[in-house]
CSV table of C-alpha atoms in Angstrom, one decimal:
chain,number,residue,atom,x,y,z
F,24,MET,CA,52.5,-9.7,17.3
F,25,ASN,CA,54.9,-10.1,14.5
F,26,ASN,CA,53.2,-8.6,11.3
F,27,SER,CA,50.1,-7.4,10.3
F,28,SER,CA,48.3,-10.3,9.3
F,29,SER,CA,48.3,-11.7,12.8
F,30,PHE,CA,46.9,-8.4,14.0
F,31,LEU,CA,43.8,-8.0,11.8
F,32,HIS,CA,40.6,-8.7,11.7
F,33,ASP,CA,37.3,-7.7,10.5
F,34,GLY,CA,35.7,-4.8,11.9
F,35,LEU,CA,38.9,-3.5,13.5
F,36,ALA,CA,38.3,-0.6,15.5
F,37,VAL,CA,40.3,2.3,13.7
F,38,LYS,CA,41.3,6.2,14.9
F,39,VAL,CA,43.1,8.0,12.0
F,40,VAL,CA,44.6,11.3,13.3
F,41,GLY,CA,46.1,14.0,11.5
F,42,ARG,CA,45.5,17.4,9.9
F,43,TYR,CA,44.3,15.7,6.4
F,44,VAL,CA,42.4,12.8,7.4
F,45,ALA,CA,39.7,13.7,5.3
F,46,GLU,CA,42.3,12.5,2.4
F,47,LEU,CA,42.9,9.0,3.4
F,48,LEU,CA,39.6,8.0,4.8
F,49,PRO,CA,38.3,7.4,0.9
F,50,LEU,CA,41.2,4.7,0.6
F,51,LEU,CA,40.5,2.9,4.4
F,52,GLN,CA,36.7,1.9,2.6
F,53,LYS,CA,37.8,-0.9,0.6
F,54,TYR,CA,39.4,-2.8,3.7
F,55,PRO,CA,37.2,-4.5,6.7
F,56,VAL,CA,37.9,-1.8,9.5
F,57,ARG,CA,35.5,0.4,11.6
F,58,ILE,CA,36.7,4.1,11.7
F,59,LEU,CA,35.7,5.5,14.9
F,60,PRO,CA,34.7,9.1,14.4
F,61,PRO,CA,36.7,11.7,16.3
F,62,GLU,CA,34.0,12.1,19.0
F,63,ASP,CA,33.6,8.5,19.8
F,64,PRO,CA,35.4,7.6,23.1
F,65,SER,CA,35.7,3.9,22.1
F,66,ALA,CA,39.3,2.8,22.8
F,67,PRO,CA,40.9,2.1,19.2
F,68,GLU,CA,42.7,-1.1,18.4
F,69,LEU,CA,44.6,0.5,15.9
F,70,VAL,CA,45.9,4.2,15.4
F,71,ILE,CA,46.4,5.3,11.6
F,72,ALA,CA,48.9,8.7,12.1
F,73,TYR,CA,48.6,10.3,9.0
F,74,GLY,CA,51.2,13.1,8.5
F,75,GLY,CA,54.8,13.4,9.4
F,76,ASP,CA,56.7,12.6,12.4
F,77,GLY,CA,55.4,14.9,14.5
F,78,THR,CA,52.0,13.0,13.9
F,79,LEU,CA,53.2,10.0,15.1
F,80,LEU,CA,54.4,11.6,18.2
F,81,GLY,CA,51.1,13.2,18.6
F,82,ALA,CA,49.2,9.8,18.4
F,83,GLU,CA,51.6,8.1,20.6
F,84,ARG,CA,50.9,10.7,23.5
F,85,ASP,CA,47.4,10.5,23.0
F,86,PHE,CA,47.0,6.6,22.7
F,87,PRO,CA,49.9,5.6,24.3
F,88,GLY,CA,50.9,1.7,23.8
F,89,ILE,CA,48.0,1.3,21.2
F,90,PRO,CA,49.8,-0.2,17.8
F,91,LYS,CA,49.9,2.9,15.2
F,92,LEU,CA,49.9,2.8,11.5
F,93,PRO,CA,51.9,6.0,10.4
F,94,LEU,CA,51.8,7.3,6.8
F,95,ARG,CA,53.0,10.1,5.4
F,96,ASP,CA,50.3,12.6,4.1
F,97,LYS,CA,50.5,13.6,0.1
F,98,SER,CA,49.9,17.1,1.0
F,99,HIS,CA,53.6,17.7,2.4
F,100,ASN,CA,55.5,14.6,2.2
F,101,PRO,CA,56.6,13.5,-1.0
F,102,ARG,CA,56.9,9.7,-1.4
F,103,CYS,CA,59.4,7.6,-3.4
F,104,LYS,CA,57.6,5.1,-6.4
F,105,SER,CA,57.4,2.4,-3.5
F,106,HIS,CA,55.2,4.2,-1.1
F,107,SER,CA,52.3,5.6,-1.9
F,108,GLU,CA,48.8,5.8,0.6
F,109,GLU,CA,47.6,3.3,-1.7
F,110,GLN,CA,50.8,1.1,-1.7
F,111,CYS,CA,50.9,1.4,2.0
F,112,LEU,CA,47.9,0.4,2.9
F,113,GLU,CA,47.7,-2.4,0.6
F,114,ALA,CA,51.4,-3.9,2.3
F,115,PHE,CA,49.6,-3.4,6.1
F,116,PHE,CA,46.4,-5.5,5.4
F,117,GLY,CA,48.5,-7.9,3.0
F,118,GLY,CA,50.6,-8.8,6.4
F,119,ALA,CA,53.7,-7.3,5.1
F,120,TYR,CA,54.3,-5.1,7.9
F,121,ALA,CA,56.0,-6.5,11.0
F,122,CYS,CA,55.3,-4.7,14.1
F,123,GLU,CA,58.4,-2.9,15.9
F,124,THR,CA,58.3,-2.3,19.6
F,125,LEU,CA,60.0,1.4,20.2
F,126,GLY,CA,61.5,2.5,23.4
F,127,LYS,CA,60.0,5.6,25.4
F,128,LEU,CA,61.5,7.7,27.8
F,129,CYS,CA,60.1,9.1,31.3
F,130,ALA,CA,60.7,11.9,33.3
F,131,ARG,CA,59.3,12.5,36.3
F,132,LEU,CA,59.7,15.8,38.6
F,133,GLU,CA,59.6,15.9,42.1
F,134,ASP,CA,55.9,17.2,42.4
F,135,GLY,CA,54.9,14.2,40.5
F,136,GLN,CA,54.4,15.1,37.1
F,137,GLU,CA,55.5,12.3,34.6
F,138,LEU,CA,56.3,12.9,31.1
F,139,LEU,CA,56.3,10.2,28.3
F,140,ALA,CA,58.3,11.0,25.0
F,141,LEU,CA,59.1,8.5,21.8
F,142,ASN,CA,61.9,10.5,20.5
F,143,ASP,CA,63.3,12.9,23.2
F,144,ILE,CA,63.1,14.8,26.7
F,145,VAL,CA,64.8,18.4,26.4
F,146,LEU,CA,65.5,20.3,29.3
F,147,SER,CA,66.5,23.6,28.4
F,148,ARG,CA,66.7,27.6,29.1
F,149,GLN,CA,63.7,29.8,28.3
F,150,VAL,CA,63.8,32.8,30.5
F,151,HIS,CA,67.0,35.2,29.2
F,152,PRO,CA,69.1,34.4,26.1
F,153,LEU,CA,72.1,35.2,27.5
F,154,GLY,CA,71.4,32.6,30.4
F,155,ALA,CA,72.1,28.7,30.4
F,156,ILE,CA,71.4,25.5,32.5
F,157,ARG,CA,73.8,24.6,35.3
F,158,CYS,CA,72.7,21.3,36.4
F,159,ARG,CA,74.6,18.5,38.5
F,160,ILE,CA,74.2,15.0,37.1
F,161,GLU,CA,74.2,11.5,38.5
F,162,LYS,CA,74.2,8.3,37.1
F,163,ASP,CA,72.7,5.3,38.7
F,164,GLY,CA,72.8,6.9,42.1
F,165,ILE,CA,76.8,7.6,41.3
F,166,LEU,CA,78.1,11.3,40.0
F,167,LEU,CA,78.8,11.5,36.3
F,168,ARG,CA,79.1,15.1,36.2
F,169,PRO,CA,79.6,17.7,39.2
F,170,GLN,CA,78.5,20.7,37.3
F,171,VAL,CA,77.2,21.3,33.3
F,172,ILE,CA,76.6,24.6,31.9
F,173,ALA,CA,75.4,24.1,28.6
F,174,ASP,CA,72.3,25.9,26.5
F,175,CYS,CA,70.3,22.5,26.5
F,176,LEU,CA,70.2,18.8,27.6
F,177,VAL,CA,68.9,16.6,24.7
F,178,PHE,CA,67.8,12.5,26.4
F,179,SER,CA,66.9,10.9,23.5
F,180,THR,CA,65.9,7.0,22.4
F,181,PRO,CA,67.4,5.7,19.6
F,182,SER,CA,64.6,6.2,17.1
F,183,GLY,CA,64.2,10.0,18.3
F,184,SER,CA,68.3,10.2,17.8
F,185,THR,CA,67.5,11.0,14.3
F,186,GLY,CA,65.8,14.2,15.4
F,187,TYR,CA,67.2,17.0,18.0
F,188,PHE,CA,69.6,14.5,19.1
F,189,GLN,CA,71.2,14.9,15.7
F,190,SER,CA,71.2,17.9,15.0
F,191,VAL,CA,73.2,19.0,18.1
F,192,THR,CA,75.7,16.5,17.9
F,193,ARG,CA,75.7,15.4,14.4
F,194,GLY,CA,75.5,11.8,14.8
F,195,THR,CA,73.0,9.2,15.8
F,196,PHE,CA,72.8,5.4,18.0
F,197,ALA,CA,71.2,2.5,17.4
F,198,GLU,CA,70.8,1.6,21.4
F,199,GLY,CA,70.9,2.8,24.7
F,200,LEU,CA,69.9,6.2,26.1
F,201,GLY,CA,71.8,9.2,24.5
F,202,LEU,CA,72.3,12.6,26.3
F,203,ALA,CA,73.4,15.4,23.9
F,204,TYR,CA,74.5,18.6,25.6
F,205,GLY,CA,73.7,21.8,23.8
F,206,ASN,CA,76.9,24.0,23.4
F,207,PRO,CA,78.5,22.9,26.6
F,208,MET,CA,81.2,24.9,28.2
F,209,GLU,CA,83.4,22.0,28.8
F,210,GLY,CA,83.0,18.4,28.7
F,211,GLU,CA,81.9,15.9,26.0
F,212,ALA,CA,79.1,17.2,23.6
F,213,PHE,CA,77.4,13.7,24.3
F,214,GLN,CA,77.1,10.7,26.0
F,215,ILE,CA,75.3,6.9,25.2
F,216,PHE,CA,74.1,5.1,28.5
F,217,PRO,CA,72.9,1.7,28.3
F,218,VAL,CA,69.4,1.7,28.1
F,219,ASN,CA,68.5,0.8,31.8
F,220,SER,CA,70.4,3.7,33.2
F,221,ARG,CA,68.8,6.0,35.6
F,222,LEU,CA,69.9,9.7,35.3
F,223,GLU,CA,69.1,12.4,38.1
F,224,ILE,CA,69.5,16.0,37.2
F,225,LYS,CA,69.7,18.7,39.3
F,226,ILE,CA,69.1,21.9,38.8
F,227,LEU,CA,71.6,24.1,40.4
F,228,ARG,CA,70.9,27.4,38.7
F,229,GLY,CA,67.2,27.5,37.6
F,230,PRO,CA,64.3,27.3,36.8
F,231,ALA,CA,64.9,24.9,33.5
F,232,PHE,CA,62.0,24.0,31.8
F,233,VAL,CA,61.1,20.4,30.2
F,234,GLN,CA,59.3,19.3,27.5
F,235,ALA,CA,58.4,16.0,25.9
F,236,ASP,CA,58.6,15.6,21.9
F,237,ASN,CA,56.8,18.2,20.6
F,238,SER,CA,54.2,18.3,23.0
F,239,PRO,CA,52.9,22.0,23.4
F,240,GLU,CA,52.9,21.5,27.0
F,241,VAL,CA,56.1,22.7,29.2
F,242,SER,CA,57.0,22.3,33.3
F,243,LYS,CA,59.2,24.2,35.4
F,244,VAL,CA,62.0,22.6,37.0
F,245,LEU,CA,63.2,25.3,39.7
F,246,GLU,CA,66.2,25.6,41.1
F,247,GLY,CA,67.7,22.8,43.6
F,248,LYS,CA,64.6,20.4,42.2
F,249,ARG,CA,65.3,16.9,40.9
F,250,LEU,CA,64.5,15.4,37.2
F,251,ILE,CA,64.7,11.8,36.9
F,252,VAL,CA,65.1,10.6,33.3
F,253,GLN,CA,64.9,6.8,32.6
F,254,ALA,CA,63.2,4.3,30.4
F,255,ALA,CA,59.8,4.1,30.5
F,256,PRO,CA,58.1,1.0,31.3
F,257,GLN,CA,55.8,0.6,28.2
F,258,PRO,CA,57.3,0.7,24.4
F,259,ALA,CA,55.2,2.0,21.5
F,260,ARG,CA,54.3,-0.3,18.8
F,261,VAL,CA,54.4,0.5,15.3
F,262,PHE,CA,53.6,-0.9,12.1
F,263,GLY,CA,56.0,-0.1,8.7
F,264,MET,CA,58.6,2.2,10.3
F,265,GLU,CA,60.8,1.0,7.4
F,266,ALA,CA,58.2,2.5,5.0
F,267,PHE,CA,58.0,5.3,7.1
F,268,ARG,CA,61.7,5.8,7.7
F,269,CYS,CA,62.7,5.2,3.8
F,270,ARG,CA,65.6,6.7,3.1
F,271,GLU,CA,64.3,7.3,-0.5
F,272,CYS,CA,61.4,9.0,0.6
F,273,TYR,CA,63.4,11.2,3.3
F,274,LEU,CA,65.8,12.4,0.4
F,275,LEU,CA,62.6,13.6,-1.8
F,276,ARG,CA,61.3,15.7,1.3
F,277,ARG,CA,64.8,17.0,2.2
F,278,ASN,CA,65.4,18.4,-1.5
F,279,GLY,CA,61.5,20.1,-1.6
F,280,THR,CA,60.6,17.5,-4.3
F,281,ARG,CA,56.9,18.0,-5.4
């Protein structure tokens, strides 16, 4: 699937998600799509995530692997002169948007739980404000750090490195698997590993808590237990990231422009 023209067909089954769906639905009436209502259990062929970054993360969590078209809503996301809803829809249905595959992360707990993330997986303290995570880290079965003492660990994909990872490290990365240490007592503040790396974290003093992206679900990792983090086998497929991540639009949001 190289671009949207090869993906489109009459009657394309579309699910639209987000807080302001009602604003977008009238604009979709001119296109030959079949909008699935929220209560329809049918699997969509395309999910339009109408909102911000969090809406896209939630859409991938609810509809993993299904192609996404993220559009920023006009209520809370000012756009540059090239990226209104109408312009973005016209570009997508005109075949101008490429489909990108975005790598995801998988975190597995010893009790069988599995968490998937498009942006990041965060291991953090949530019990005592003066506490810290103490853990041991192995990479591909080889000891990497015998003891880490930090406020949190942020495992990130390249696409997620502009989020929490950047707030911790003040930097981003283009490929691989990133690990940022929040306020570590010693050692590097971050490390970048090959994308096929397998990281095993053993909690030396716990519990710790793990969360994927902006999911409200938080899982506990008890003292002595392990967490495995590595690339997920199935990536996300997203159209129009060049528009969704437009630098000019970002500057308008950052400056609070309306």
